[in-house]
Short mmCIF file of N, CA, C and O in Angstrom, two decimals:
data_model
loop_
_atom_site.label_atom_id
_atom_site.label_comp_id
_atom_site.label_asym_id
_atom_site.label_seq_id
_atom_site.Cartn_x
_atom_site.Cartn_y
_atom_site.Cartn_z
N MET C 1 11.13 22.02 -17.71
CA MET C 1 11.51 22.03 -16.31
C MET C 1 11.87 23.47 -15.92
O MET C 1 12.66 24.12 -16.57
N LEU C 2 11.29 23.93 -14.86
CA LEU C 2 11.56 25.27 -14.38
C LEU C 2 12.84 25.30 -13.56
O LEU C 2 13.07 24.43 -12.74
N GLN C 3 13.66 26.30 -13.80
CA GLN C 3 14.83 26.49 -12.96
C GLN C 3 14.39 27.18 -11.68
O GLN C 3 13.58 28.09 -11.71
N SER C 4 14.93 26.75 -10.57
CA SER C 4 14.59 27.39 -9.32
C SER C 4 15.32 28.73 -9.19
O SER C 4 16.34 28.95 -9.83
N ASN C 5 14.75 29.58 -8.36
CA ASN C 5 15.42 30.86 -8.09
C ASN C 5 16.81 30.60 -7.53
O ASN C 5 17.74 31.34 -7.81
N ARG C 6 16.94 29.56 -6.72
CA ARG C 6 18.23 29.23 -6.12
C ARG C 6 19.26 28.91 -7.20
O ARG C 6 20.39 29.40 -7.16
N ALA C 7 18.89 28.10 -8.18
CA ALA C 7 19.83 27.74 -9.26
C ALA C 7 20.23 28.97 -10.06
O ALA C 7 21.40 29.13 -10.43
N ILE C 8 19.27 29.84 -10.33
CA ILE C 8 19.56 31.06 -11.08
C ILE C 8 20.51 31.94 -10.27
O ILE C 8 21.47 32.51 -10.80
N ARG C 9 20.25 32.05 -8.97
CA ARG C 9 21.11 32.88 -8.12
C ARG C 9 22.52 32.30 -8.01
O ARG C 9 23.50 33.05 -8.00
N VAL C 10 22.64 30.98 -7.91
CA VAL C 10 23.96 30.36 -7.86
C VAL C 10 24.72 30.66 -9.15
O VAL C 10 25.90 31.02 -9.12
N ALA C 11 24.04 30.54 -10.29
CA ALA C 11 24.68 30.85 -11.57
C ALA C 11 25.10 32.32 -11.62
O ALA C 11 26.18 32.65 -12.14
N ALA C 12 24.28 33.20 -11.06
CA ALA C 12 24.61 34.63 -11.04
C ALA C 12 25.85 34.88 -10.18
O ALA C 12 26.73 35.66 -10.56
N VAL C 13 25.92 34.23 -9.02
CA VAL C 13 27.09 34.41 -8.15
C VAL C 13 28.35 33.90 -8.85
O VAL C 13 29.39 34.57 -8.85
N VAL C 14 28.26 32.73 -9.46
CA VAL C 14 29.42 32.17 -10.17
C VAL C 14 29.84 33.12 -11.30
O VAL C 14 31.04 33.40 -11.47
N THR C 15 28.89 33.63 -12.05
CA THR C 15 29.19 34.56 -13.13
C THR C 15 29.89 35.82 -12.61
O THR C 15 30.89 36.26 -13.17
N GLY C 16 29.36 36.38 -11.54
CA GLY C 16 29.96 37.57 -10.95
C GLY C 16 31.36 37.32 -10.44
O GLY C 16 32.28 38.13 -10.68
N VAL C 17 31.56 36.20 -9.77
CA VAL C 17 32.89 35.87 -9.23
C VAL C 17 33.88 35.64 -10.37
O VAL C 17 35.02 36.12 -10.32
N VAL C 18 33.46 34.94 -11.41
CA VAL C 18 34.34 34.70 -12.55
C VAL C 18 34.71 36.02 -13.23
O VAL C 18 35.88 36.25 -13.56
N ALA C 19 33.74 36.90 -13.42
CA ALA C 19 34.01 38.20 -14.06
C ALA C 19 35.02 38.99 -13.25
O ALA C 19 35.99 39.54 -13.79
N LEU C 20 34.81 39.04 -11.94
CA LEU C 20 35.74 39.80 -11.09
C LEU C 20 37.12 39.13 -11.04
O LEU C 20 38.14 39.82 -11.05
N ALA C 21 37.15 37.81 -11.01
CA ALA C 21 38.44 37.10 -10.99
C ALA C 21 39.23 37.37 -12.28
O ALA C 21 40.45 37.60 -12.23
N ILE C 22 38.55 37.38 -13.41
CA ILE C 22 39.24 37.67 -14.66
C ILE C 22 39.75 39.12 -14.66
O ILE C 22 40.89 39.39 -15.04
N ALA C 23 38.90 40.04 -14.19
CA ALA C 23 39.32 41.45 -14.16
C ALA C 23 40.54 41.65 -13.27
O ALA C 23 41.51 42.31 -13.67
N PHE C 24 40.53 41.06 -12.08
CA PHE C 24 41.68 41.19 -11.19
C PHE C 24 42.88 40.42 -11.73
O PHE C 24 44.03 40.85 -11.57
N GLY C 25 42.62 39.31 -12.39
CA GLY C 25 43.70 38.54 -13.00
C GLY C 25 44.41 39.32 -14.10
O GLY C 25 45.64 39.32 -14.18
N VAL C 26 43.63 39.98 -14.94
CA VAL C 26 44.22 40.81 -16.01
C VAL C 26 45.08 41.90 -15.38
O VAL C 26 46.21 42.16 -15.83
N ARG C 27 44.58 42.54 -14.34
CA ARG C 27 45.36 43.59 -13.68
C ARG C 27 46.63 43.02 -13.05
O ARG C 27 47.69 43.63 -13.13
N ALA C 28 46.53 41.85 -12.45
CA ALA C 28 47.69 41.24 -11.79
C ALA C 28 48.76 40.83 -12.80
O ALA C 28 49.95 41.06 -12.59
N VAL C 29 48.32 40.23 -13.90
CA VAL C 29 49.27 39.73 -14.89
C VAL C 29 49.85 40.85 -15.76
O VAL C 29 51.05 40.89 -16.02
N PHE C 30 49.01 41.77 -16.19
CA PHE C 30 49.45 42.78 -17.15
C PHE C 30 49.72 44.15 -16.54
O PHE C 30 50.34 44.98 -17.18
N GLY C 31 49.25 44.37 -15.32
CA GLY C 31 49.43 45.69 -14.74
C GLY C 31 50.25 45.67 -13.48
O GLY C 31 50.99 46.60 -13.19
N GLY C 32 50.10 44.61 -12.71
CA GLY C 32 50.88 44.48 -11.49
C GLY C 32 50.34 45.25 -10.31
O GLY C 32 50.81 45.10 -9.21
N ALA C 33 49.33 46.10 -10.52
CA ALA C 33 48.80 46.87 -9.41
C ALA C 33 47.30 47.08 -9.61
O ALA C 33 46.83 47.17 -10.74
N LEU C 34 46.60 47.15 -8.52
CA LEU C 34 45.16 47.35 -8.59
C LEU C 34 44.81 48.69 -9.22
O LEU C 34 43.79 48.85 -9.86
N TYR C 35 45.68 49.66 -9.06
CA TYR C 35 45.43 50.99 -9.60
C TYR C 35 45.94 51.17 -11.03
O TYR C 35 45.85 52.25 -11.57
N SER C 36 46.50 50.13 -11.62
CA SER C 36 47.04 50.28 -12.97
C SER C 36 45.92 50.59 -13.95
O SER C 36 44.84 50.04 -13.87
N ASN C 37 46.20 51.50 -14.86
CA ASN C 37 45.17 51.95 -15.80
C ASN C 37 45.62 51.90 -17.24
O ASN C 37 45.29 52.78 -18.03
N GLY C 38 46.35 50.86 -17.61
CA GLY C 38 46.67 50.69 -19.02
C GLY C 38 45.39 50.39 -19.78
O GLY C 38 44.36 50.06 -19.21
N ALA C 39 45.44 50.51 -21.10
CA ALA C 39 44.24 50.31 -21.92
C ALA C 39 43.63 48.92 -21.71
O ALA C 39 42.41 48.79 -21.56
N LEU C 40 44.46 47.89 -21.69
CA LEU C 40 43.95 46.53 -21.50
C LEU C 40 43.26 46.40 -20.15
O LEU C 40 42.14 45.90 -20.05
N GLN C 41 43.92 46.85 -19.09
CA GLN C 41 43.35 46.74 -17.75
C GLN C 41 42.07 47.56 -17.63
O GLN C 41 41.08 47.12 -17.05
N GLN C 42 42.10 48.77 -18.16
CA GLN C 42 40.95 49.67 -18.06
C GLN C 42 39.74 49.12 -18.82
O GLN C 42 38.64 49.05 -18.29
N ASN C 43 39.94 48.72 -20.05
CA ASN C 43 38.82 48.29 -20.89
C ASN C 43 38.25 46.95 -20.45
O ASN C 43 37.03 46.78 -20.40
N THR C 44 39.12 45.99 -20.16
CA THR C 44 38.60 44.70 -19.68
C THR C 44 37.95 44.87 -18.31
O THR C 44 36.91 44.27 -18.04
N GLY C 45 38.54 45.69 -17.47
CA GLY C 45 37.95 45.93 -16.15
C GLY C 45 36.58 46.56 -16.25
O GLY C 45 35.66 46.19 -15.52
N THR C 46 36.42 47.49 -17.15
CA THR C 46 35.12 48.15 -17.34
C THR C 46 34.08 47.16 -17.83
O THR C 46 32.97 47.10 -17.30
N ALA C 47 34.41 46.38 -18.84
CA ALA C 47 33.46 45.40 -19.38
C ALA C 47 33.11 44.34 -18.33
O ALA C 47 31.95 43.96 -18.17
N LEU C 48 34.12 43.88 -17.60
CA LEU C 48 33.88 42.84 -16.60
C LEU C 48 33.14 43.38 -15.37
O LEU C 48 32.37 42.67 -14.74
N TYR C 49 33.34 44.65 -15.05
CA TYR C 49 32.54 45.31 -14.01
C TYR C 49 31.07 45.26 -14.41
O TYR C 49 30.20 44.92 -13.61
N ALA C 50 30.79 45.60 -15.68
CA ALA C 50 29.42 45.56 -16.17
C ALA C 50 28.85 44.14 -16.13
O ALA C 50 27.67 43.95 -15.79
N SER C 51 29.68 43.15 -16.41
CA SER C 51 29.25 41.75 -16.31
C SER C 51 28.86 41.41 -14.87
O SER C 51 27.86 40.74 -14.62
N ALA C 52 29.67 41.87 -13.92
CA ALA C 52 29.38 41.62 -12.51
C ALA C 52 28.11 42.34 -12.08
O ALA C 52 27.32 41.81 -11.29
N VAL C 53 27.88 43.53 -12.59
CA VAL C 53 26.64 44.27 -12.28
C VAL C 53 25.45 43.50 -12.83
O VAL C 53 24.43 43.34 -12.15
N TYR C 54 25.56 42.99 -14.05
CA TYR C 54 24.48 42.19 -14.63
C TYR C 54 24.20 40.97 -13.74
O TYR C 54 23.05 40.66 -13.45
N ALA C 55 25.26 40.30 -13.30
CA ALA C 55 25.09 39.14 -12.42
C ALA C 55 24.39 39.54 -11.12
O ALA C 55 23.54 38.80 -10.62
N ALA C 56 24.71 40.71 -10.60
CA ALA C 56 24.06 41.18 -9.38
C ALA C 56 22.58 41.43 -9.60
O ALA C 56 21.74 41.11 -8.75
N VAL C 57 22.23 42.00 -10.75
CA VAL C 57 20.82 42.24 -11.06
C VAL C 57 20.08 40.91 -11.14
O VAL C 57 18.98 40.76 -10.59
N VAL C 58 20.66 39.92 -11.81
CA VAL C 58 20.03 38.60 -11.92
C VAL C 58 19.91 37.95 -10.55
O VAL C 58 18.90 37.31 -10.24
N PHE C 59 20.91 38.13 -9.69
CA PHE C 59 20.86 37.58 -8.34
C PHE C 59 19.68 38.18 -7.56
O PHE C 59 18.94 37.47 -6.90
N VAL C 60 19.52 39.49 -7.65
CA VAL C 60 18.46 40.17 -6.91
C VAL C 60 17.08 39.85 -7.49
O VAL C 60 16.12 39.70 -6.74
N ALA C 61 16.99 39.74 -8.81
CA ALA C 61 15.72 39.50 -9.48
C ALA C 61 15.86 38.32 -10.44
O ALA C 61 15.97 38.51 -11.65
N PRO C 62 15.89 37.09 -9.94
CA PRO C 62 16.19 35.93 -10.79
C PRO C 62 15.16 35.66 -11.89
O PRO C 62 15.48 35.00 -12.86
N ARG C 63 13.97 36.16 -11.77
CA ARG C 63 12.95 35.95 -12.81
C ARG C 63 12.83 37.12 -13.77
O ARG C 63 11.98 37.14 -14.64
N CYS C 64 13.70 38.08 -13.62
CA CYS C 64 13.71 39.24 -14.51
C CYS C 64 14.14 38.78 -15.91
O CYS C 64 15.10 38.03 -16.05
N PRO C 65 13.43 39.21 -16.94
CA PRO C 65 13.84 38.83 -18.30
C PRO C 65 15.26 39.33 -18.58
O PRO C 65 15.64 40.42 -18.13
N PRO C 66 16.05 38.57 -19.32
CA PRO C 66 17.44 38.95 -19.57
C PRO C 66 17.61 40.35 -20.16
O PRO C 66 18.51 41.08 -19.76
N VAL C 67 16.77 40.74 -21.09
CA VAL C 67 16.91 42.06 -21.71
C VAL C 67 16.67 43.15 -20.67
O VAL C 67 17.39 44.15 -20.62
N VAL C 68 15.68 42.95 -19.81
CA VAL C 68 15.40 43.94 -18.76
C VAL C 68 16.56 43.99 -17.78
O VAL C 68 17.01 45.08 -17.39
N ALA C 69 17.09 42.83 -17.39
CA ALA C 69 18.24 42.80 -16.49
C ALA C 69 19.43 43.52 -17.13
O ALA C 69 20.16 44.25 -16.45
N GLY C 70 19.61 43.33 -18.42
CA GLY C 70 20.69 44.01 -19.13
C GLY C 70 20.51 45.52 -19.14
O GLY C 70 21.47 46.28 -18.95
N LEU C 71 19.28 45.96 -19.34
CA LEU C 71 19.00 47.40 -19.33
C LEU C 71 19.21 48.00 -17.95
O LEU C 71 19.75 49.11 -17.82
N VAL C 72 18.81 47.27 -16.91
CA VAL C 72 19.03 47.75 -15.54
C VAL C 72 20.52 47.84 -15.24
O VAL C 72 21.01 48.82 -14.68
N ALA C 73 21.27 46.81 -15.64
CA ALA C 73 22.72 46.82 -15.42
C ALA C 73 23.38 47.97 -16.16
O ALA C 73 24.24 48.67 -15.61
N ALA C 74 22.98 48.19 -17.41
CA ALA C 74 23.54 49.30 -18.19
C ALA C 74 23.18 50.65 -17.55
O ALA C 74 24.03 51.54 -17.46
N ALA C 75 21.94 50.77 -17.07
CA ALA C 75 21.52 52.03 -16.42
C ALA C 75 22.36 52.28 -15.17
O ALA C 75 22.77 53.42 -14.92
N TRP C 76 22.63 51.23 -14.39
CA TRP C 76 23.48 51.39 -13.20
C TRP C 76 24.87 51.87 -13.62
O TRP C 76 25.40 52.83 -13.08
N CYS C 77 25.46 51.16 -14.58
CA CYS C 77 26.82 51.50 -15.01
C CYS C 77 26.90 52.92 -15.55
O CYS C 77 27.81 53.68 -15.19
N TRP C 78 25.96 53.28 -16.41
CA TRP C 78 25.97 54.63 -16.97
C TRP C 78 25.67 55.68 -15.90
O TRP C 78 26.20 56.78 -15.94
N GLY C 79 24.82 55.32 -14.94
CA GLY C 79 24.53 56.24 -13.83
C GLY C 79 25.76 56.49 -12.98
O GLY C 79 26.04 57.64 -12.60
N VAL C 80 26.50 55.44 -12.69
CA VAL C 80 27.74 55.59 -11.92
C VAL C 80 28.74 56.42 -12.71
O VAL C 80 29.42 57.28 -12.15
N GLU C 81 28.80 56.18 -14.00
CA GLU C 81 29.73 56.95 -14.85
C GLU C 81 29.35 58.44 -14.83
O GLU C 81 30.21 59.31 -14.71
N ALA C 82 28.06 58.73 -14.91
CA ALA C 82 27.60 60.12 -14.85
C ALA C 82 27.90 60.73 -13.49
O ALA C 82 28.27 61.91 -13.39
N LEU C 83 27.77 59.95 -12.43
CA LEU C 83 28.08 60.43 -11.09
C LEU C 83 29.54 60.87 -10.99
O LEU C 83 29.87 61.80 -10.24
N GLN C 84 30.40 60.25 -11.77
CA GLN C 84 31.81 60.61 -11.75
C GLN C 84 32.05 62.04 -12.22
O GLN C 84 33.06 62.64 -11.89
N LEU C 85 31.11 62.59 -12.96
CA LEU C 85 31.22 63.99 -13.39
C LEU C 85 31.15 64.96 -12.21
O LEU C 85 31.61 66.09 -12.31
N THR C 86 30.58 64.50 -11.09
CA THR C 86 30.44 65.37 -9.92
C THR C 86 31.72 65.45 -9.10
O THR C 86 31.86 66.34 -8.27
N GLY C 87 32.62 64.50 -9.26
CA GLY C 87 33.84 64.46 -8.46
C GLY C 87 33.69 63.71 -7.15
O GLY C 87 34.68 63.44 -6.47
N VAL C 88 32.47 63.36 -6.79
CA VAL C 88 32.25 62.64 -5.53
C VAL C 88 32.97 61.28 -5.52
O VAL C 88 33.67 60.97 -4.56
N PRO C 89 32.82 60.46 -6.57
CA PRO C 89 33.56 59.19 -6.56
C PRO C 89 35.07 59.36 -6.45
O PRO C 89 35.75 58.57 -5.80
N HIS C 90 35.59 60.42 -7.07
CA HIS C 90 37.03 60.68 -6.99
C HIS C 90 37.45 60.91 -5.54
O HIS C 90 38.46 60.37 -5.07
N GLU C 91 36.67 61.71 -4.83
CA GLU C 91 36.98 61.97 -3.41
C GLU C 91 36.84 60.70 -2.58
O GLU C 91 37.69 60.42 -1.73
N LEU C 92 35.78 59.93 -2.80
CA LEU C 92 35.58 58.69 -2.04
C LEU C 92 36.71 57.69 -2.30
O LEU C 92 37.14 56.99 -1.39
N SER C 93 37.17 57.63 -3.56
CA SER C 93 38.20 56.65 -3.92
C SER C 93 39.53 56.95 -3.24
O SER C 93 40.37 56.06 -3.12
N ARG C 94 39.72 58.17 -2.80
CA ARG C 94 40.95 58.51 -2.09
C ARG C 94 41.01 57.84 -0.73
O ARG C 94 42.10 57.66 -0.17
N TYR C 95 39.86 57.48 -0.19
CA TYR C 95 39.79 56.94 1.17
C TYR C 95 39.56 55.44 1.24
O TYR C 95 39.83 54.84 2.27
N ASN C 96 39.05 54.85 0.16
CA ASN C 96 38.68 53.44 0.25
C ASN C 96 38.79 52.78 -1.12
O ASN C 96 38.11 53.20 -2.06
N ILE C 97 39.59 51.73 -1.21
CA ILE C 97 39.80 51.03 -2.49
C ILE C 97 38.52 50.37 -2.98
O ILE C 97 38.24 50.33 -4.17
N MET C 98 37.69 49.88 -2.06
CA MET C 98 36.44 49.23 -2.47
C MET C 98 35.50 50.25 -3.13
O MET C 98 34.84 49.93 -4.12
N LEU C 99 35.45 51.45 -2.58
CA LEU C 99 34.60 52.49 -3.19
C LEU C 99 35.14 52.87 -4.57
O LEU C 99 34.36 53.14 -5.48
N ARG C 100 36.44 52.85 -4.73
CA ARG C 100 37.02 53.13 -6.05
C ARG C 100 36.63 52.06 -7.05
O ARG C 100 36.30 52.34 -8.19
N LEU C 101 36.65 50.80 -6.60
CA LEU C 101 36.29 49.71 -7.50
C LEU C 101 34.82 49.74 -7.88
O LEU C 101 34.45 49.37 -8.98
N ILE C 102 33.97 50.20 -6.97
CA ILE C 102 32.53 50.24 -7.23
C ILE C 102 32.14 51.48 -8.03
O ILE C 102 31.36 51.39 -8.99
N PHE C 103 32.67 52.64 -7.65
CA PHE C 103 32.22 53.90 -8.24
C PHE C 103 33.22 54.54 -9.20
O PHE C 103 32.92 55.57 -9.80
N GLY C 104 34.38 53.95 -9.34
CA GLY C 104 35.36 54.50 -10.26
C GLY C 104 36.00 55.77 -9.74
O GLY C 104 35.87 56.12 -8.57
N ASP C 105 36.65 56.47 -10.65
CA ASP C 105 37.42 57.64 -10.23
C ASP C 105 37.08 58.87 -11.07
O ASP C 105 36.87 59.94 -10.55
N ALA C 106 37.05 58.70 -12.39
CA ALA C 106 36.83 59.84 -13.28
C ALA C 106 36.02 59.40 -14.49
O ALA C 106 36.14 58.27 -14.96
N PHE C 107 35.21 60.31 -15.00
CA PHE C 107 34.38 60.03 -16.16
C PHE C 107 35.24 59.73 -17.39
O PHE C 107 36.27 60.36 -17.61
N ASP C 108 34.80 58.75 -18.18
CA ASP C 108 35.50 58.39 -19.41
C ASP C 108 34.47 57.92 -20.43
O ASP C 108 33.75 56.95 -20.17
N TRP C 109 34.40 58.61 -21.57
CA TRP C 109 33.45 58.21 -22.61
C TRP C 109 33.69 56.79 -23.08
O TRP C 109 32.76 56.09 -23.47
N LEU C 110 34.93 56.35 -23.06
CA LEU C 110 35.23 54.99 -23.49
C LEU C 110 34.56 53.96 -22.59
O LEU C 110 34.08 52.92 -23.06
N ASP C 111 34.49 54.26 -21.29
CA ASP C 111 33.79 53.36 -20.36
C ASP C 111 32.33 53.20 -20.75
O ASP C 111 31.78 52.10 -20.68
N VAL C 112 31.71 54.30 -21.16
CA VAL C 112 30.30 54.26 -21.55
C VAL C 112 30.09 53.25 -22.67
O VAL C 112 29.08 52.55 -22.71
N LEU C 113 31.07 53.15 -23.56
CA LEU C 113 30.98 52.21 -24.68
C LEU C 113 31.32 50.78 -24.27
O LEU C 113 30.80 49.83 -24.87
N TRP C 114 32.19 50.59 -23.28
CA TRP C 114 32.61 49.25 -22.87
C TRP C 114 31.58 48.54 -21.99
O TRP C 114 31.59 47.31 -21.93
N TYR C 115 30.70 49.28 -21.32
CA TYR C 115 29.71 48.61 -20.47
C TYR C 115 28.84 47.62 -21.24
O TYR C 115 28.69 46.47 -20.82
N PRO C 116 28.27 48.01 -22.38
CA PRO C 116 27.48 47.03 -23.13
C PRO C 116 28.28 45.80 -23.57
O PRO C 116 27.74 44.71 -23.68
N ALA C 117 29.59 45.97 -23.78
CA ALA C 117 30.43 44.84 -24.17
C ALA C 117 30.50 43.78 -23.07
O ALA C 117 30.69 42.60 -23.35
N GLY C 118 30.31 44.19 -21.83
CA GLY C 118 30.29 43.24 -20.72
C GLY C 118 28.91 42.68 -20.44
O GLY C 118 28.78 41.61 -19.83
N ILE C 119 27.88 43.40 -20.87
CA ILE C 119 26.50 43.00 -20.57
C ILE C 119 25.88 42.16 -21.69
O ILE C 119 25.26 41.12 -21.44
N LEU C 120 26.03 42.60 -22.93
CA LEU C 120 25.36 41.94 -24.06
C LEU C 120 25.66 40.45 -24.19
O LEU C 120 24.74 39.66 -24.42
N PRO C 121 26.91 40.02 -24.05
CA PRO C 121 27.16 38.57 -24.16
C PRO C 121 26.41 37.76 -23.10
O PRO C 121 25.92 36.67 -23.38
N LEU C 122 26.28 38.31 -21.90
CA LEU C 122 25.56 37.59 -20.85
C LEU C 122 24.06 37.57 -21.11
O LEU C 122 23.39 36.56 -20.83
N VAL C 123 23.53 38.65 -21.64
CA VAL C 123 22.11 38.68 -22.01
C VAL C 123 21.85 37.61 -23.07
O VAL C 123 20.91 36.81 -22.95
N LEU C 124 22.68 37.59 -24.11
CA LEU C 124 22.51 36.60 -25.19
C LEU C 124 22.67 35.18 -24.67
O LEU C 124 21.90 34.29 -25.03
N LEU C 125 23.66 34.96 -23.82
CA LEU C 125 23.87 33.64 -23.25
C LEU C 125 22.66 33.20 -22.43
O LEU C 125 22.19 32.07 -22.55
N GLU C 126 22.13 34.10 -21.62
CA GLU C 126 20.97 33.73 -20.80
C GLU C 126 19.75 33.46 -21.67
O GLU C 126 18.98 32.53 -21.39
N VAL C 127 19.56 34.24 -22.72
CA VAL C 127 18.44 33.99 -23.63
C VAL C 127 18.56 32.61 -24.26
O VAL C 127 17.58 31.87 -24.38
N LEU C 128 19.78 32.23 -24.64
CA LEU C 128 20.00 30.94 -25.28
C LEU C 128 19.94 29.76 -24.31
O LEU C 128 19.49 28.68 -24.67
N VAL C 129 20.39 29.97 -23.08
CA VAL C 129 20.51 28.87 -22.11
C VAL C 129 19.23 28.67 -21.30
O VAL C 129 18.92 27.55 -20.92
N ARG C 130 18.52 29.75 -21.03
CA ARG C 130 17.33 29.65 -20.18
C ARG C 130 16.32 28.72 -20.84
O ARG C 130 15.90 28.95 -21.97
N PRO C 131 15.91 27.67 -20.14
CA PRO C 131 14.92 26.75 -20.71
C PRO C 131 13.60 27.48 -21.00
O PRO C 131 13.25 28.43 -20.31
N ARG C 132 12.92 27.01 -22.00
CA ARG C 132 11.62 27.62 -22.33
C ARG C 132 10.68 27.43 -21.15
O ARG C 132 10.72 26.42 -20.48
N GLY C 133 9.85 28.42 -20.96
CA GLY C 133 8.88 28.34 -19.86
C GLY C 133 9.40 28.89 -18.55
O GLY C 133 8.69 28.88 -17.56
N THR C 134 10.65 29.37 -18.53
CA THR C 134 11.18 29.92 -17.28
C THR C 134 11.29 31.43 -17.35
O THR C 134 11.96 32.03 -16.53
N GLY C 135 10.64 32.01 -18.32
CA GLY C 135 10.66 33.46 -18.45
C GLY C 135 9.88 34.10 -17.30
O GLY C 135 9.49 33.45 -16.35
N PRO C 136 9.63 35.38 -17.44
CA PRO C 136 8.93 36.07 -16.36
C PRO C 136 7.52 35.54 -16.21
O PRO C 136 6.89 35.08 -17.16
N ARG C 137 7.02 35.57 -15.01
CA ARG C 137 5.65 35.14 -14.76
C ARG C 137 4.72 36.21 -15.30
O ARG C 137 4.95 37.39 -15.12
N ARG C 138 3.68 35.78 -15.94
CA ARG C 138 2.74 36.71 -16.53
C ARG C 138 1.48 36.77 -15.68
O ARG C 138 1.01 35.75 -15.19
N ILE C 139 0.96 37.95 -15.58
CA ILE C 139 -0.30 38.12 -14.86
C ILE C 139 -1.42 37.99 -15.89
O ILE C 139 -1.43 38.68 -16.90
N THR C 140 -2.33 37.10 -15.62
CA THR C 140 -3.44 36.91 -16.55
C THR C 140 -4.72 37.46 -15.93
O THR C 140 -4.79 37.70 -14.73
N SER C 141 -5.72 37.61 -16.75
CA SER C 141 -6.97 38.20 -16.25
C SER C 141 -7.84 37.18 -15.54
O SER C 141 -8.86 37.51 -14.99
N ARG C 142 -7.46 35.92 -15.56
CA ARG C 142 -8.28 34.90 -14.88
C ARG C 142 -8.05 34.88 -13.42
O ARG C 142 -7.16 34.98 -12.79
#
């Protein structure tokens, strides 16, 4: 049975919302402030941000193979992290909390390592859960 794009997108939205809810929950319970940057808040927030990015990729491209979606999500996360080297996200974050949540504030090598921790479990889960025959459509010569 093929999963519809709608079902895949609903699962992606639920995954993204759950990831963000956990990230904000960790900050609320253990940090008390959205700007708190203790190790627990920082590392879980980074991994769960990557999970939400993966969910966004799946939402936009529901038939994308999980490994490709994971690579796209990792490329986005690492690209945003590299952008932080320019100082632009730091300046933007001074004016808008949403921009800070999306683009971060300052480069951190530890973040680079935590992104795959948020993406890989979802890639593996999707590979295991996706019914056979619902992979990417193949172009044939016929």
